[in-house]
Short mmCIF file of C-alpha atoms in Angstrom, two decimals:
data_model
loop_
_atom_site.label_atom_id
_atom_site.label_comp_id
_atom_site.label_asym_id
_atom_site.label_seq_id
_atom_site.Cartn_x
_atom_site.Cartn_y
_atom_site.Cartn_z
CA UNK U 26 -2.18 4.48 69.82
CA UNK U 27 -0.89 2.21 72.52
CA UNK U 28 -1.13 5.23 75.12
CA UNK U 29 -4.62 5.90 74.00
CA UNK U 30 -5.77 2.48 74.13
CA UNK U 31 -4.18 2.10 77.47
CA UNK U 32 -6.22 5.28 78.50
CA UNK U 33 -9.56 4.19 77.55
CA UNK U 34 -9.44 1.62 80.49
CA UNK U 35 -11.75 2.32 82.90
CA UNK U 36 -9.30 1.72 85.83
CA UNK U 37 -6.71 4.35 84.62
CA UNK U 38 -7.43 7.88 84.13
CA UNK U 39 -4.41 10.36 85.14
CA UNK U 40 -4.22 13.65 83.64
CA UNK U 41 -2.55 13.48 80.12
CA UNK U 42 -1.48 15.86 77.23
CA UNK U 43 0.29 14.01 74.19
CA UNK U 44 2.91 15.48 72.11
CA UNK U 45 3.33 13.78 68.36
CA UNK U 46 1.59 10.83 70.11
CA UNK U 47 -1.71 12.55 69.45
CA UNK U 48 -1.10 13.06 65.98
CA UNK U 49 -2.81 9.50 65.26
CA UNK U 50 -5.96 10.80 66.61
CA UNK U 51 -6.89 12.43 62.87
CA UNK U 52 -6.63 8.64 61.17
CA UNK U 53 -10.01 7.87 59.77
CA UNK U 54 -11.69 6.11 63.10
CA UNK U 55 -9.46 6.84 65.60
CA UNK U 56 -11.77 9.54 67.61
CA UNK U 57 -12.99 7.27 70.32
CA UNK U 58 -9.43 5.74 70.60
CA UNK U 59 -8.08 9.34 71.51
CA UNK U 60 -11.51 10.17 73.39
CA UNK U 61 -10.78 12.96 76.10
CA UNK U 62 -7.13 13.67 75.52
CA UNK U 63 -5.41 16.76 75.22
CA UNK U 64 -2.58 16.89 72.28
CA UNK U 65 -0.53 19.15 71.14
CA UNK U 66 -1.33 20.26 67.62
CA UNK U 67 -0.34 22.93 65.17
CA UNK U 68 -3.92 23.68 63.44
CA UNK U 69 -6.60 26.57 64.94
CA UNK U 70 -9.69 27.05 62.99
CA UNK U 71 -9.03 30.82 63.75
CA UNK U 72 -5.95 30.98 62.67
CA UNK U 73 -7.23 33.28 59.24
CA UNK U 74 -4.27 31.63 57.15
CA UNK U 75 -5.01 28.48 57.87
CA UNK U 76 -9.04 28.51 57.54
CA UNK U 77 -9.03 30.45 54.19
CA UNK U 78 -6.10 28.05 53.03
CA UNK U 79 -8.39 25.29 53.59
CA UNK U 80 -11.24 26.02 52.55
CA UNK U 81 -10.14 27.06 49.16
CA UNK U 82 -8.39 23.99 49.24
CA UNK U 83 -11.70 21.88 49.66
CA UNK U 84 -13.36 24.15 47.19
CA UNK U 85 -10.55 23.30 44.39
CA UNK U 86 -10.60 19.39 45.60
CA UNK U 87 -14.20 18.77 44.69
CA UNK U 88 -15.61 19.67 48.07
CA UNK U 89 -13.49 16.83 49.76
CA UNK U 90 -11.43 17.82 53.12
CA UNK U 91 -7.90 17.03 53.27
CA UNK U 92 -7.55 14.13 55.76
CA UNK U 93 -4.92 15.56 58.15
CA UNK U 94 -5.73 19.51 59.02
CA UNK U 95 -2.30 19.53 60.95
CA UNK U 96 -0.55 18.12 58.04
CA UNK U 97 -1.95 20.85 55.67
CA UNK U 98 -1.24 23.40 57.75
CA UNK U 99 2.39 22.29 57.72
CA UNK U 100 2.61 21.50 53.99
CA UNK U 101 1.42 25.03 53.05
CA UNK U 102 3.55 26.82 54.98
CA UNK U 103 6.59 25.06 54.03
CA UNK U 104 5.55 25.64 50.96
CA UNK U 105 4.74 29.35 51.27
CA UNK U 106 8.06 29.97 52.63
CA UNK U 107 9.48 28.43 49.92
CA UNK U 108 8.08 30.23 47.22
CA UNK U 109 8.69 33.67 49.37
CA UNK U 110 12.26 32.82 50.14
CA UNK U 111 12.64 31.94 46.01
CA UNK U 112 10.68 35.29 45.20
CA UNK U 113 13.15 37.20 47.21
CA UNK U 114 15.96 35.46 46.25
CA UNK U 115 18.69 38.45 44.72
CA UNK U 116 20.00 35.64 42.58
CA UNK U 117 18.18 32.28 41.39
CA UNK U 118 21.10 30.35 43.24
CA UNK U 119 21.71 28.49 46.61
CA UNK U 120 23.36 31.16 48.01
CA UNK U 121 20.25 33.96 46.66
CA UNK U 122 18.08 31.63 47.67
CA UNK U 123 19.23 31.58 51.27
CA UNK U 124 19.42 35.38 51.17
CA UNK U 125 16.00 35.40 50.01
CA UNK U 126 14.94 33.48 52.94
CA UNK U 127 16.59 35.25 55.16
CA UNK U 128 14.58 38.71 54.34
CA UNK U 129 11.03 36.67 55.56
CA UNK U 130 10.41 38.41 58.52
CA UNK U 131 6.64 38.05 60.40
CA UNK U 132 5.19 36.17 57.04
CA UNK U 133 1.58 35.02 58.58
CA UNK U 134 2.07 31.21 59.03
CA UNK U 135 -0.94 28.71 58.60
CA UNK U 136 0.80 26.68 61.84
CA UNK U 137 -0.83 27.50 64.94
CA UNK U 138 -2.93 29.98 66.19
CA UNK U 139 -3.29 33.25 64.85
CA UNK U 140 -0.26 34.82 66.23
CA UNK U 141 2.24 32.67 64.86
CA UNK U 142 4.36 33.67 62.19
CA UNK U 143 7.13 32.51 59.94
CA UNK U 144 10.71 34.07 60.83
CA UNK U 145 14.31 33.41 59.28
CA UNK U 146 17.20 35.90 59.22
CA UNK U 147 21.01 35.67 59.43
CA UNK U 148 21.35 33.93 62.85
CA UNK U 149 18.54 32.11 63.25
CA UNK U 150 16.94 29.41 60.46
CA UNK U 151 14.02 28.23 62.46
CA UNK U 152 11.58 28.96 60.66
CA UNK U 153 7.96 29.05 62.93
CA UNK U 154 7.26 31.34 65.41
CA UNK U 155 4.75 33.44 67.54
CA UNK U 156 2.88 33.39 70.54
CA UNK U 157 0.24 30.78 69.68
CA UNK U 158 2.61 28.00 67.32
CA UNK U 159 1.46 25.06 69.11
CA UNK U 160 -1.93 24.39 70.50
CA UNK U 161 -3.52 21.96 72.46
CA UNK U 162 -6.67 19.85 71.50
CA UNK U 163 -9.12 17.46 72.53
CA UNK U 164 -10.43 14.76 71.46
CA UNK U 165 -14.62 15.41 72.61
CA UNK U 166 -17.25 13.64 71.08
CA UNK U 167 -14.75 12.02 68.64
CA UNK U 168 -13.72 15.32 67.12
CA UNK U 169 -11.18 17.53 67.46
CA UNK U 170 -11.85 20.62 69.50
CA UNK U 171 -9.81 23.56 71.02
CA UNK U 172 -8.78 23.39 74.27
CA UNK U 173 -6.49 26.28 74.96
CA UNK U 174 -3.50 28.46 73.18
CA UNK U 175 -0.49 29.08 75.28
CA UNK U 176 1.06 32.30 75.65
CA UNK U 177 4.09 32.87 76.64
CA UNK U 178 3.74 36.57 77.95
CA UNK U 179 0.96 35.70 80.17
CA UNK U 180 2.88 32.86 81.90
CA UNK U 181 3.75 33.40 85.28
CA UNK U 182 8.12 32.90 86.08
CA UNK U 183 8.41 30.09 88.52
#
């Protein structure tokens, strides 16, 4: 918030793209404090996981949004990994467990764009992945709109 505020100044105006500072720009109110910055997010309304997550998520709630659409899209893939990794699971242990998440291999992840994916095997735990995992956004109008997906096999090699 500090970074924003400092922003809004008429007499400073560089080019700027936030990491997890821009996460405070989904607070109730904050819009106009985060008014024409980019941030790095991990929500895409086209990201099909994501949008049919949510929405049947505001259906169930009573027609009320959840506040943070980055957080939810975080929470629910945690949690669908979770419940893959138990239902492949060999064994209902720690170790099955592990094994079970260890088989999820290109499981359609409600982070990011709709690319991105959620990964584990032997060597690597990471979890998120794909072409389109982060986003950025900006702040227009005091909403959040779409500004661009990166991807990596377009990039030019400097």
């Amino acid at each position: 918030a500090h970074v924003a505020r400092a922003y809004q100044k008429p007499d400073w105006k560089p080019p700027i793209i936030m990491n997890d500072g821009w996460y405070g720009s989904a607070s109730p109110g904050a819009g106009p404090l985060y008014e024409g910055i980019v941030g790095i997010c991990g929500w895409d309304e086209e990201n099909p996981v994501w949008s049919s997550a949510y929405r049947e998520f505001t259906q169930w709630n009573g027609g009320k949004e959840p506040q943070h659409p980055e957080l939810f899209a975080i929470w629910y893939t945690i949690a669908t990994a979770a419940l893959e990794g138990i239902a492949l699971a060999p064994i209902l242990s720690t170790e099955g467990v592990r094994q079970g998440m260890e088989r999820i291999t290109m499981l359609p992840s409600a982070i990011g764009g709709p690319r991105s994916a959620i990964n584990f095997n032997r060597w690597s735990h990471r979890g998120s992945g794909g072409c389109d995992l982060y986003v950025l956004r900006r702040i227009k109008d005091g909403k959040s709109v779409m500004e661009m997906r990166y991807d990596p096999m377009l990039a030019k090699q400097v």
